[in-house]
Tab-separated table of C-alpha atoms and ligand atoms in Angstrom:
chain	number	residue	atom	x	y	z
A	25	MET	CA	-16.089	31.837	-97.871
A	26	ASN	CA	-15.721	28.456	-98.840
A	27	PHE	CA	-13.333	25.817	-98.478
A	28	GLU	CA	-11.593	26.406	-102.112
A	29	GLU	CA	-10.811	29.805	-100.962
A	30	LEU	CA	-9.384	28.813	-97.277
A	31	ASN	CA	-6.788	27.001	-99.987
A	32	VAL	CA	-7.939	23.288	-98.677
A	33	ASP	CA	-6.583	20.459	-100.952
A	34	PRO	CA	-9.432	20.115	-103.565
A	35	LYS	CA	-9.171	16.167	-102.779
A	36	ILE	CA	-9.797	17.251	-99.214
A	37	VAL	CA	-12.567	19.572	-100.449
A	38	LYS	CA	-14.176	16.302	-102.581
A	39	ALA	CA	-14.483	14.793	-99.576
A	40	LEU	CA	-16.261	17.310	-97.570
A	41	ALA	CA	-19.117	18.016	-100.482
A	42	GLU	CA	-19.548	14.374	-100.368
A	43	LEU	CA	-20.350	15.065	-96.893
A	44	GLY	CA	-22.558	17.897	-96.973
A	45	ILE	CA	-19.683	20.406	-95.299
A	46	LYS	CA	-19.183	23.162	-98.143
A	47	GLU	CA	-19.211	26.542	-95.845
A	48	PRO	CA	-16.521	26.590	-93.340
A	49	THR	CA	-17.815	27.685	-89.414
A	50	THR	CA	-16.558	30.281	-87.988
A	51	ILE	CA	-14.013	28.210	-86.398
A	52	GLN	CA	-12.537	26.462	-89.143
A	53	SER	CA	-12.432	29.321	-91.028
A	54	ASP	CA	-10.105	31.535	-88.002
A	55	ALA	CA	-7.873	27.777	-87.041
A	56	ILE	CA	-6.686	26.192	-90.230
A	57	PRO	CA	-5.067	28.980	-91.549
A	58	ILE	CA	-3.257	29.352	-88.125
A	59	ILE	CA	-2.406	25.635	-87.950
A	60	ARG	CA	-1.347	25.441	-90.927
A	61	SER	CA	1.335	27.587	-90.015
A	62	GLY	CA	2.768	25.444	-87.400
A	63	LYS	CA	1.470	28.066	-84.664
A	64	ASP	CA	0.210	26.358	-81.109
A	65	LEU	CA	-3.712	27.187	-80.825
A	66	ILE	CA	-6.304	27.271	-78.331
A	67	GLY	CA	-9.206	26.553	-80.146
A	68	LYS	CA	-13.042	27.248	-78.226
A	69	SER	CA	-16.727	27.360	-79.564
A	70	LYS	CA	-19.814	25.705	-79.081
A	71	THR	CA	-20.270	21.904	-79.333
A	72	GLY	CA	-21.863	20.857	-82.690
A	73	SER	CA	-19.618	24.269	-84.094
A	74	GLY	CA	-17.169	21.720	-86.145
A	75	LYS	CA	-14.204	21.733	-83.911
A	76	THR	CA	-13.028	18.387	-85.379
A	77	ALA	CA	-13.005	19.808	-88.579
A	78	ALA	CA	-11.767	22.806	-87.699
A	79	PHE	CA	-8.405	20.244	-87.004
A	80	GLY	CA	-8.998	17.057	-88.837
A	81	VAL	CA	-8.826	19.294	-92.210
A	82	PRO	CA	-4.548	20.798	-91.350
A	83	ILE	CA	-4.158	17.675	-90.323
A	84	VAL	CA	-4.899	15.977	-92.896
A	85	GLU	CA	-3.807	18.245	-94.936
A	86	MET	CA	-0.139	18.075	-93.661
A	87	ILE	CA	-0.028	14.744	-93.136
A	88	GLU	CA	2.653	12.334	-95.635
A	89	PRO	CA	1.400	9.661	-96.813
A	90	LYS	CA	3.700	6.053	-95.667
A	91	LYS	CA	5.792	8.326	-93.432
A	92	GLY	CA	5.007	6.582	-90.194
A	93	LEU	CA	2.999	8.608	-87.248
A	94	GLN	CA	2.929	12.038	-87.499
A	95	VAL	CA	0.432	13.045	-85.672
A	96	LEU	CA	-1.115	12.096	-82.330
A	97	ILE	CA	-4.937	13.411	-81.360
A	98	MET	CA	-5.867	12.541	-77.789
A	99	ALA	CA	-9.740	12.254	-76.152
A	100	PRO	CA	-11.338	11.832	-72.767
A	101	ILE	CA	-13.525	8.694	-73.945
A	102	ARG	CA	-13.409	6.424	-76.701
A	103	GLU	CA	-16.593	6.970	-78.323
A	104	LEU	CA	-15.315	10.365	-78.770
A	105	ALA	CA	-11.765	8.860	-80.141
A	106	LEU	CA	-13.901	6.274	-83.102
A	107	GLN	CA	-15.747	9.799	-84.047
A	108	ILE	CA	-12.848	11.258	-84.465
A	109	ALA	CA	-10.722	8.636	-86.515
A	110	GLU	CA	-14.239	8.147	-88.585
A	111	GLU	CA	-14.370	12.002	-89.711
A	112	LEU	CA	-10.558	12.054	-89.959
A	113	GLU	CA	-11.168	8.853	-92.907
A	114	LYS	CA	-13.680	11.204	-94.526
A	115	PHE	CA	-11.974	14.231	-95.036
A	116	GLY	CA	-8.489	11.998	-95.579
A	117	LYS	CA	-10.544	9.474	-97.791
A	118	TYR	CA	-8.850	11.008	-101.005
A	119	MET	CA	-5.495	11.295	-99.287
A	120	GLY	CA	-4.467	7.868	-99.170
A	121	ILE	CA	-3.619	8.309	-95.020
A	122	SER	CA	-4.436	5.316	-92.490
A	123	VAL	CA	-6.221	6.894	-89.048
A	124	THR	CA	-6.082	4.463	-85.820
A	125	THR	CA	-8.193	4.432	-82.781
A	126	VAL	CA	-6.182	3.217	-79.298
A	127	PHE	CA	-8.486	2.727	-76.448
A	128	GLY	CA	-9.169	0.505	-73.352
A	129	GLY	CA	-10.836	-1.911	-72.927
A	130	VAL	CA	-10.183	-4.114	-76.155
A	131	GLY	CA	-7.255	-5.966	-77.149
A	132	LEU	CA	-3.454	-4.420	-77.760
A	133	GLY	CA	-2.160	-6.273	-80.160
A	134	PRO	CA	-5.242	-5.128	-82.995
A	135	GLN	CA	-3.920	-1.934	-81.563
A	136	ILE	CA	-0.267	-2.641	-81.712
A	137	THR	CA	-0.479	-3.594	-85.256
A	138	ALA	CA	-2.496	-0.886	-86.719
A	139	MET	CA	-0.374	1.827	-84.920
A	140	ALA	CA	2.154	0.220	-87.260
A	141	LYS	CA	0.851	1.748	-90.556
A	142	ALA	CA	-0.599	4.703	-89.674
A	143	GLU	CA	-0.263	8.584	-89.763
A	144	ILE	CA	-2.878	9.139	-87.608
A	145	VAL	CA	-3.967	7.686	-83.744
A	146	VAL	CA	-6.780	8.886	-82.261
A	147	ALA	CA	-6.279	7.608	-78.353
A	148	THR	CA	-7.448	8.100	-74.709
A	149	PRO	CA	-4.228	8.899	-72.780
A	150	GLY	CA	-4.819	5.991	-70.013
A	151	ARG	CA	-4.642	2.562	-73.119
A	152	LEU	CA	-1.867	4.864	-74.846
A	153	LEU	CA	0.135	5.705	-72.342
A	154	ASP	CA	0.242	1.765	-71.407
A	155	HIS	CA	1.070	1.276	-75.332
A	156	LEU	CA	3.938	3.938	-74.504
A	157	GLN	CA	5.854	1.797	-71.440
A	158	ARG	CA	5.331	-1.139	-73.303
A	159	GLY	CA	7.495	0.077	-75.862
A	160	ASN	CA	4.307	-0.282	-78.244
A	161	ILE	CA	4.471	2.997	-79.881
A	162	ASP	CA	7.263	6.358	-81.082
A	163	LEU	CA	6.868	9.234	-80.051
A	164	SER	CA	9.766	10.646	-81.402
A	165	HIS	CA	8.341	11.702	-84.947
A	166	ILE	CA	5.422	13.081	-83.761
A	167	LYS	CA	4.765	16.409	-85.535
A	168	GLN	CA	1.031	17.431	-84.002
A	169	VAL	CA	-0.539	16.320	-81.382
A	170	VAL	CA	-4.226	17.362	-80.579
A	171	LEU	CA	-5.845	18.101	-77.321
A	172	ASP	CA	-9.321	17.798	-77.642
A	173	GLU	CA	-12.056	18.141	-74.710
A	174	ALA	CA	-9.144	18.871	-72.874
A	175	ASP	CA	-10.597	20.240	-69.390
A	176	LYS	CA	-12.237	16.676	-69.433
A	177	MET	CA	-9.058	14.976	-69.853
A	178	VAL	CA	-8.471	16.965	-67.144
A	179	ASP	CA	-11.528	16.577	-65.163
A	180	MET	CA	-11.067	12.867	-65.638
A	181	GLY	CA	-7.730	12.314	-64.174
A	182	PHE	CA	-5.235	11.788	-67.432
A	183	ILE	CA	-3.537	15.235	-66.746
A	184	GLU	CA	-0.343	12.881	-65.569
A	185	ASP	CA	-1.115	10.007	-68.693
A	186	VAL	CA	-0.962	13.536	-70.950
A	187	ASP	CA	2.171	15.396	-69.469
A	188	ARG	CA	3.919	12.266	-69.658
A	189	ILE	CA	2.866	10.975	-73.345
A	190	ILE	CA	3.842	14.700	-74.239
A	191	GLN	CA	7.048	14.091	-73.117
A	192	ALA	CA	7.831	11.189	-74.887
A	193	MET	CA	7.626	13.897	-77.894
A	194	PRO	CA	9.928	15.577	-79.902
A	195	GLU	CA	10.123	19.111	-78.217
A	196	LYS	CA	9.341	21.073	-81.477
A	197	LYS	CA	5.926	20.215	-82.258
A	198	GLN	CA	2.750	22.046	-82.555
A	199	VAL	CA	-0.135	21.833	-79.746
A	200	LEU	CA	-3.380	22.088	-80.398
A	201	LEU	CA	-6.015	21.955	-77.981
A	202	PHE	CA	-9.311	22.201	-78.627
A	203	GLY	CA	-13.190	22.368	-76.298
A	204	ALA	CA	-16.339	24.243	-75.833
A	205	THR	CA	-15.473	25.043	-72.232
A	206	ILE	CA	-11.856	25.497	-71.665
A	207	SER	CA	-11.415	25.192	-67.723
A	208	ASP	CA	-8.706	26.847	-65.362
A	209	GLU	CA	-6.621	23.832	-65.510
A	210	VAL	CA	-6.324	23.283	-68.860
A	211	ASN	CA	-3.916	25.705	-68.083
A	212	ARG	CA	-1.592	23.808	-66.670
A	213	LEU	CA	-1.452	21.432	-70.128
A	214	LYS	CA	-0.994	25.472	-71.916
A	215	LYS	CA	1.690	26.120	-69.638
A	216	LYS	CA	3.763	23.531	-70.334
A	217	HIS	CA	3.521	22.428	-73.616
A	218	MET	CA	2.179	24.879	-75.422
A	219	HIS	CA	4.354	27.966	-77.281
A	220	ASP	CA	2.761	31.332	-77.088
A	221	PRO	CA	-0.413	29.525	-78.174
A	222	GLU	CA	-3.101	31.886	-80.666
A	223	VAL	CA	-6.362	31.766	-78.609
A	224	VAL	CA	-9.392	31.532	-80.723
A	225	LYS	CA	-13.461	31.916	-79.859
A	226	SER	CA	-16.151	31.709	-81.913
A	227	GLU	CA	-19.758	31.481	-82.015
A	228	SER	CA	-21.227	28.112	-82.734
A	229	GLN	CA	-23.361	27.814	-86.164
A	230	VAL	CA	-26.004	26.574	-83.680
A	231	LYS	CA	-28.074	29.534	-83.004
A	232	SER	CA	-30.363	29.802	-79.897
A	233	GLU	CA	-33.148	30.217	-81.642
A	234	PHE	CA	-32.282	26.640	-83.209
A	235	LEU	CA	-32.089	25.087	-79.646
A	236	GLU	CA	-35.259	25.443	-76.867
A	237	GLN	CA	-33.930	24.673	-73.667
A	238	HIS	CA	-37.061	24.269	-71.133
A	239	TYR	CA	-37.887	23.432	-67.897
A	240	TYR	CA	-40.872	21.977	-65.529
A	241	ASN	CA	-40.462	22.499	-61.531
A	242	ILE	CA	-41.772	18.856	-60.720
A	243	GLU	CA	-41.786	16.559	-57.555
A	244	ALA	CA	-38.807	14.171	-57.235
A	245	HIS	CA	-41.978	11.599	-57.939
A	246	GLU	CA	-43.103	12.630	-60.708
A	247	LYS	CA	-40.743	12.637	-62.590
A	248	PHE	CA	-40.916	9.168	-64.651
A	249	SER	CA	-44.097	9.882	-65.402
A	250	LEU	CA	-43.498	12.784	-66.824
A	251	LEU	CA	-40.580	12.225	-69.032
A	252	VAL	CA	-43.374	9.351	-70.559
A	253	HIS	CA	-45.694	11.565	-70.801
A	254	LEU	CA	-43.853	14.033	-72.652
A	255	LEU	CA	-41.784	10.610	-74.648
A	256	LYS	CA	-45.344	10.275	-76.050
A	257	ASN	CA	-46.759	13.466	-76.941
A	258	GLU	CA	-43.244	15.184	-78.545
A	259	PRO	CA	-42.885	14.555	-81.466
A	260	THR	CA	-39.241	13.428	-80.980
A	261	SER	CA	-36.578	11.943	-83.704
A	262	LEU	CA	-33.996	10.714	-81.427
A	263	SER	CA	-34.466	12.069	-77.667
A	264	ILE	CA	-31.440	11.388	-75.083
A	265	ILE	CA	-32.867	10.806	-71.674
A	266	PHE	CA	-29.440	12.324	-68.957
A	267	CYS	CA	-29.238	11.045	-65.648
A	268	ALA	CA	-26.382	12.009	-63.681
A	269	LYS	CA	-25.638	8.254	-61.444
A	270	ARG	CA	-25.415	4.887	-63.389
A	271	SER	CA	-28.312	3.456	-60.830
A	272	THR	CA	-30.141	6.285	-62.558
A	273	VAL	CA	-30.099	5.065	-65.567
A	274	GLU	CA	-30.952	1.467	-64.973
A	275	MET	CA	-33.805	2.458	-63.296
A	276	VAL	CA	-35.574	4.638	-65.756
A	277	SER	CA	-34.280	2.669	-68.800
A	278	HIS	CA	-35.856	-0.901	-66.935
A	279	ASN	CA	-39.155	1.635	-65.900
A	280	LEU	CA	-39.651	2.739	-69.862
A	281	ARG	CA	-39.276	-0.675	-71.193
A	282	ARG	CA	-42.456	-1.664	-68.577
A	283	GLN	CA	-44.314	1.206	-69.984
A	284	GLY	CA	-43.563	-0.201	-73.761
A	285	ILE	CA	-41.072	2.473	-74.678
A	286	LYS	CA	-38.670	0.950	-76.586
A	287	SER	CA	-35.179	1.997	-75.254
A	288	GLU	CA	-32.070	1.979	-74.913
A	289	MET	CA	-28.809	2.430	-72.057
A	290	ILE	CA	-25.493	3.435	-71.924
A	291	HIS	CA	-23.274	4.115	-69.419
A	292	GLY	CA	-18.951	3.641	-68.309
A	293	LYS	CA	-19.799	0.140	-67.058
A	294	LEU	CA	-20.957	-1.269	-70.186
A	295	SER	CA	-18.147	-3.522	-72.020
A	296	GLN	CA	-16.747	-1.722	-74.452
A	297	ASN	CA	-18.007	-3.558	-77.305
A	298	ARG	CA	-21.400	-3.045	-75.767
A	299	ARG	CA	-21.574	0.481	-75.391
A	300	LEU	CA	-20.301	0.881	-78.834
A	301	SER	CA	-22.796	-1.422	-80.692
A	302	VAL	CA	-25.489	0.503	-78.971
A	303	MET	CA	-24.363	3.814	-79.628
A	304	ALA	CA	-24.022	2.268	-83.319
A	305	ASP	CA	-27.862	1.206	-83.260
A	306	PHE	CA	-28.920	4.127	-81.564
A	307	LYS	CA	-27.615	6.251	-84.564
A	308	ASN	CA	-29.721	3.836	-86.666
A	309	GLY	CA	-33.038	4.861	-84.899
A	310	LYS	CA	-32.808	1.642	-83.124
A	311	PRO	CA	-34.116	2.595	-80.398
A	312	ASN	CA	-34.645	5.622	-80.607
A	313	VAL	CA	-34.936	6.354	-76.994
A	314	LEU	CA	-30.880	6.753	-75.004
A	315	VAL	CA	-30.980	6.452	-71.188
A	316	ALA	CA	-27.333	7.477	-70.762
A	317	SER	CA	-24.771	9.433	-68.388
A	318	ALA	CA	-22.230	11.358	-68.848
A	319	VAL	CA	-19.796	8.912	-71.471
A	320	ALA	CA	-22.503	10.131	-74.378
A	321	ALA	CA	-22.850	13.797	-73.432
A	322	ARG	CA	-18.806	14.512	-74.442
A	323	GLY	CA	-18.351	15.553	-78.191
A	324	ILE	CA	-20.673	12.897	-79.403
A	325	ASP	CA	-22.200	13.746	-82.933
A	326	ILE	CA	-25.230	12.115	-83.613
A	327	ARG	CA	-27.423	13.415	-86.494
A	328	ASP	CA	-31.210	13.879	-85.800
A	329	VAL	CA	-31.383	14.360	-82.003
A	330	THR	CA	-34.005	16.460	-81.600
A	331	HIS	CA	-34.635	16.104	-77.761
A	332	VAL	CA	-32.312	15.873	-75.029
A	333	PHE	CA	-33.688	15.443	-71.710
A	334	ASN	CA	-32.022	15.850	-68.728
A	335	TYR	CA	-33.932	13.095	-66.130
A	336	ASP	CA	-31.797	14.737	-63.474
A	337	LEU	CA	-28.616	17.323	-63.366
A	338	SER	CA	-25.113	15.937	-62.647
A	339	GLN	CA	-23.430	18.292	-60.218
A	340	ASP	CA	-21.338	19.551	-62.916
A	341	PRO	CA	-22.690	22.483	-64.531
A	342	GLN	CA	-21.029	23.032	-66.897
A	343	GLU	CA	-22.134	19.177	-67.743
A	344	TYR	CA	-25.258	21.363	-68.963
A	345	ILE	CA	-23.838	22.511	-71.548
A	346	HIS	CA	-22.219	19.421	-72.872
A	347	ARG	CA	-25.735	17.286	-72.830
A	348	VAL	CA	-27.951	19.720	-74.261
A	349	GLY	CA	-25.066	20.107	-76.970
A	350	ARG	CA	-26.236	17.020	-78.195
A	351	THR	CA	-28.962	17.908	-79.983
A	352	ALA	CA	-29.636	21.469	-82.052
A	353	ARG	CA	-26.206	20.012	-84.254
A	354	ALA	CA	-25.418	21.570	-87.565
A	355	GLY	CA	-27.884	23.765	-88.368
A	356	GLU	CA	-30.655	21.603	-86.852
A	357	THR	CA	-33.190	22.364	-84.569
A	358	GLY	CA	-33.456	20.814	-80.568
A	359	LYS	CA	-34.984	21.254	-77.683
A	360	ALA	CA	-33.384	20.622	-74.244
A	361	ILE	CA	-36.206	19.520	-71.091
A	362	THR	CA	-34.673	19.715	-67.699
A	363	LEU	CA	-36.727	17.404	-65.363
A	364	LEU	CA	-36.058	20.061	-62.257
A	365	SER	CA	-36.940	18.782	-58.419
A	366	PRO	CA	-35.508	20.787	-55.600
A	367	GLN	CA	-32.145	18.242	-55.657
A	368	ASP	CA	-31.698	19.571	-58.843
A	369	TYR	CA	-31.234	23.373	-58.056
A	370	ASP	CA	-28.621	23.873	-56.815
A	371	THR	CA	-26.928	22.949	-59.688
A	372	PHE	CA	-29.600	24.678	-61.427
A	373	ASN	CA	-28.788	27.936	-60.075
A	374	SER	CA	-25.072	26.641	-60.995
A	375	ILE	CA	-25.967	26.465	-64.626
A	376	LEU	CA	-27.503	29.847	-64.581
A	377	ARG	CA	-24.932	31.833	-62.518
A	378	PHE	CA	-21.769	30.563	-64.637
A	379	TYR	CA	-23.485	30.436	-68.454
A	380	ASP	CA	-25.486	32.500	-69.804
A	381	VAL	CA	-28.357	30.352	-70.612
A	382	ARG	CA	-32.020	30.696	-71.466
A	383	VAL	CA	-33.529	28.113	-70.481
A	384	GLU	CA	-37.403	28.522	-69.786
A	385	ALA	CA	-40.336	27.589	-67.178
A	386	MET	CA	-42.819	25.246	-68.753
A	387	PRO	CA	-46.351	25.415	-66.905
A	388	ARG	CA	-47.231	23.294	-64.757
A	389	ILE	CA	-49.590	19.739	-66.793
A	390	ASN	CA	-51.603	17.286	-66.461
A	391	PHE	CA	-50.047	13.682	-66.778
A	392	PRO	CA	-50.923	10.145	-66.046
A	393	LYS	CA	-49.155	9.070	-62.702
A	394	LEU	CA	-47.357	5.964	-63.365
A	395	GLN	CA	-46.210	3.432	-60.928
A	396	PHE	CA	-42.347	3.110	-61.116
A	397	ASP	CA	-40.410	0.229	-59.860
A	398	ALA	CA	-37.437	1.431	-58.422
A	399	ARG	CA	-35.551	-2.589	-57.326
A	400	GLY	CA	-36.702	-4.145	-60.898
A	401	ALA	CA	-32.434	-2.091	-62.317
A	402	ARG	CA	-30.528	-4.777	-61.700
A	403	GLY	CA	-32.473	-7.847	-63.738
A	404	ASP	CA	-32.077	-5.018	-67.045
A	405	ARG	CA	-28.324	-4.878	-66.995
A	406	ARG	CA	-26.938	-6.171	-69.820
A	407	GLY	CA	-23.206	-6.319	-70.188
A	408	GLY	CA	-23.661	-7.251	-66.213
A	409	ARG	CA	-19.664	-8.715	-66.229
A	410	ASP	CA	-18.602	-5.249	-66.052
A	411	SER	CA	-21.035	-3.604	-64.668
A	412	ASP	CA	-20.438	-3.816	-61.071
A	413	ARG	CA	-17.173	-5.418	-60.091
A	414	GLY	CA	-13.344	-4.641	-61.284
A	415	PHE	CA	-14.025	-1.325	-59.106
A	416	GLY	CA	-13.081	-2.765	-56.007
A	417	ARG	CA	-10.103	-4.771	-57.426
A	418	VAL	CA	-8.570	-1.805	-59.637
A	419	PRO	CA	-5.322	-0.234	-58.572
A	420	ARG	CA	-5.454	3.106	-56.522
A	421	ARG	CA	-3.762	4.495	-58.890
A	422	TYR	CA	-5.863	4.052	-61.835
A	423	GLN	CA	-9.174	4.471	-59.784
A	424	ARG	CA	-9.871	7.461	-61.095
A	425	HIS	CA	-10.074	7.251	-65.022
A	426	ALA	CA	-10.408	3.584	-64.913
A	427	GLY	CA	-12.845	3.562	-66.668
A	428	GLY	CA	-12.977	7.042	-68.938
A	429	ASP	CA	-10.611	4.070	-70.617
A	430	GLY	CA	-11.648	1.287	-70.080
A	431	ARG	CA	-7.804	0.442	-68.132
A	432	ALA	CA	-8.834	-2.206	-65.806
A	433	GLY	CA	-12.543	-2.175	-66.111
A	434	GLY	CA	-12.995	0.627	-63.516
A	435	ARG	CA	-15.025	3.267	-62.489
A	436	GLY	CA	-15.779	4.988	-64.690
A	437	TYR	CA	-17.070	8.911	-65.703
A	438	GLY	CA	-20.058	7.764	-66.653
A	439	GLY	CA	-22.146	9.493	-64.653
A	440	ASP	CA	-21.435	7.192	-61.287
A	441	ARG	CA	-19.995	10.564	-59.897
A	442	PRO	CA	-19.578	13.277	-61.291
A	443	PRO	CA	-15.693	14.761	-62.204
A	444	ARG	CA	-15.923	17.356	-59.645
A	445	SER	CA	-17.685	17.132	-57.088
A	446	GLY	CA	-19.866	19.488	-55.503
A	447	GLY	CA	-19.498	21.683	-58.851
A	448	PHE	CA	-18.339	25.164	-58.990
A	449	SER	CA	-16.383	25.823	-55.397
A	450	SER	CA	-16.338	29.790	-54.755
A	451	SER	CA	-11.658	29.106	-55.399
A	452	ARG	CA	-11.764	27.333	-58.671
A	453	GLY	CA	-13.371	31.318	-59.740
A	454	PRO	CA	-16.241	31.556	-62.648
A	455	ARG	CA	-15.218	30.827	-65.916
A	456	VAL	CA	-16.070	34.231	-67.112
A	457	GLU	CA	-14.537	33.735	-70.922
A	458	GLU	CA	-17.858	30.482	-71.414
A	459	ARG	CA	-20.514	33.241	-70.953
A	460	SER	CA	-19.649	35.571	-73.104
A	461	ASP	CA	-19.551	32.685	-76.026
A	462	ASP	CA	-22.690	31.338	-75.082
A	463	LYS	CA	-25.118	34.425	-77.160
A	464	LEU	CA	-28.404	32.538	-75.324
A	465	LYS	CA	-30.346	34.811	-72.652
A	466	PHE	CA	-32.218	33.598	-69.425
A	467	MET	CA	-34.730	34.661	-69.228
A	468	GLY	CA	-37.205	34.316	-66.149
A	469	ARG	CA	-33.926	34.335	-63.406
A	470	LYS	CA	-35.145	36.766	-61.325
A	471	SER	CA	-38.436	34.802	-60.949
A	472	TRP	CA	-36.449	31.669	-61.519
A	473	ASN	CA	-34.125	32.374	-57.829
A	474	ALA	CA	-37.575	32.780	-56.123
A	475	HIS	CA	-37.391	29.360	-55.514
A	476	ALA	CA	-33.691	29.460	-54.238
B	511	LIG	P1	-17.823	19.920	-82.132
B	511	LIG	O1	-16.147	19.029	-81.969
B	511	LIG	O2	-17.508	21.806	-82.468
B	511	LIG	O3	-18.922	19.283	-80.764
B	511	LIG	P2	-18.326	18.605	-84.438
B	511	LIG	O4	-17.113	18.416	-85.309
B	511	LIG	O5	-18.991	16.831	-84.184
B	511	LIG	O6	-17.903	19.220	-83.359
B	511	LIG	O7	-19.033	18.994	-86.098
B	511	LIG	C1	-20.453	18.598	-85.842
B	511	LIG	C2	-21.302	17.955	-86.788
B	511	LIG	O8	-21.544	19.371	-87.890
B	511	LIG	C3	-20.959	16.937	-88.120
B	511	LIG	O9	-21.648	16.448	-87.767
B	511	LIG	C4	-19.935	17.246	-89.077
B	511	LIG	O10	-20.275	16.701	-89.580
B	511	LIG	C5	-21.217	18.542	-88.958
B	511	LIG	N1	-19.953	19.650	-89.521
B	511	LIG	C6	-18.923	21.110	-89.140
B	511	LIG	N2	-18.270	21.345	-90.141
B	511	LIG	C7	-19.197	21.115	-91.007
B	511	LIG	C8	-19.773	22.374	-91.534
B	511	LIG	N3	-18.731	23.800	-92.338
B	511	LIG	N4	-20.698	22.812	-92.674
B	511	LIG	C9	-21.548	21.752	-92.343
B	511	LIG	N5	-21.718	20.833	-91.011
B	511	LIG	C10	-20.497	20.367	-90.377
B	512	LIG	MG1	-16.145	17.549	-80.556
């Protein structure tokens, strides 16, 4: 099966071929005909399986150039919105369409001008709602709306914003909802806004043999030394080191530099420009180590990420799936290494319980013990203006998600606090669907449980 056989517009087939995209992935061959038919759709497939093109290709195909705004795509974080817009522009290279992004942390003016020309707007919900309330955007001609990483938007407290935005659209429209994980809360959006949606679930093209998942069971005070040892001894290309808290991101980044390891950091409290430039530099391997909070875990697609390190685990077990999904993308191989110490055990058990992942225990190894400067992080801050202030001044109503959208420069979901405190609670129930989707098997679960 190739894209011609799916009857994709030859201009798009050509643009896709230039991107090295020839054979559709399962989610693409399943979703494209349904989207064309006009039905609502819920698409669920693993990270790196090509969901952007699954909705992007038929959307670009159906756009009527120069006929005004027709499609709105919403995503939980700015970097993801930008990435989706860039992809769609590439798919539509020969179609003469205009795509623009709308997110917080930057001026409103240029966005107003760009929206007036665009057929497709890719937005984070907070800023889009701002524009809507100011009368800067008219959604009355929207034909299709896409919610990418829908459950993350719900987690971040965007559900009311998304509700209000969709209500400003015509009753007759197509609603498409995508994600690697679909939570129960997303059902509210489904019930309210979707009409008899088709559900497409598929395996990823990222096969388990491409993604090795390991963990080292160590003491918390050994983490940094082991991390440095692994960074020096593993054949890495690009590495992302995930930390649950912004303060840990800062400390690890600061200490890596002290050890002479060039690294940058990204978290939700850096200025928007800083975040974008850090991501752009990292894509180019300058430097090739990125210390990150959850802002970098969702949907972000960077080729050549060979290693994901979990310096610690977020309390939200689902975050693990998204973090490790930053490597082994689109047929490449990758390794996810978790540095596990007693405070991570609960989350780790939840991950193993709710997701069918195989994470192998690594034997204890010797590594040089390094000094860790736990105070120095503050001096290491860049973009410090917005790194600590703001939160206290943000109106309560925005606090849950302001930083995620950059609105009012408030607290982000950038890992400072997991969006869902306490991880899974039994009242929410397990997400059974996700287990059948992930083909990976956890070996040694029994031996792991012995620790718990
Ligand atoms: P997801 O949203 O499912 O996590 P993305 O849409 O970000 O995945 O796609 C992951 C990567 O795979 C991107 O670099 C994209 O260009 C590439 N890709 C998408 N579709 C295909 C395909 N059919 N063949 C090869 N590569 C693809
Ligand atoms: Mg995606």
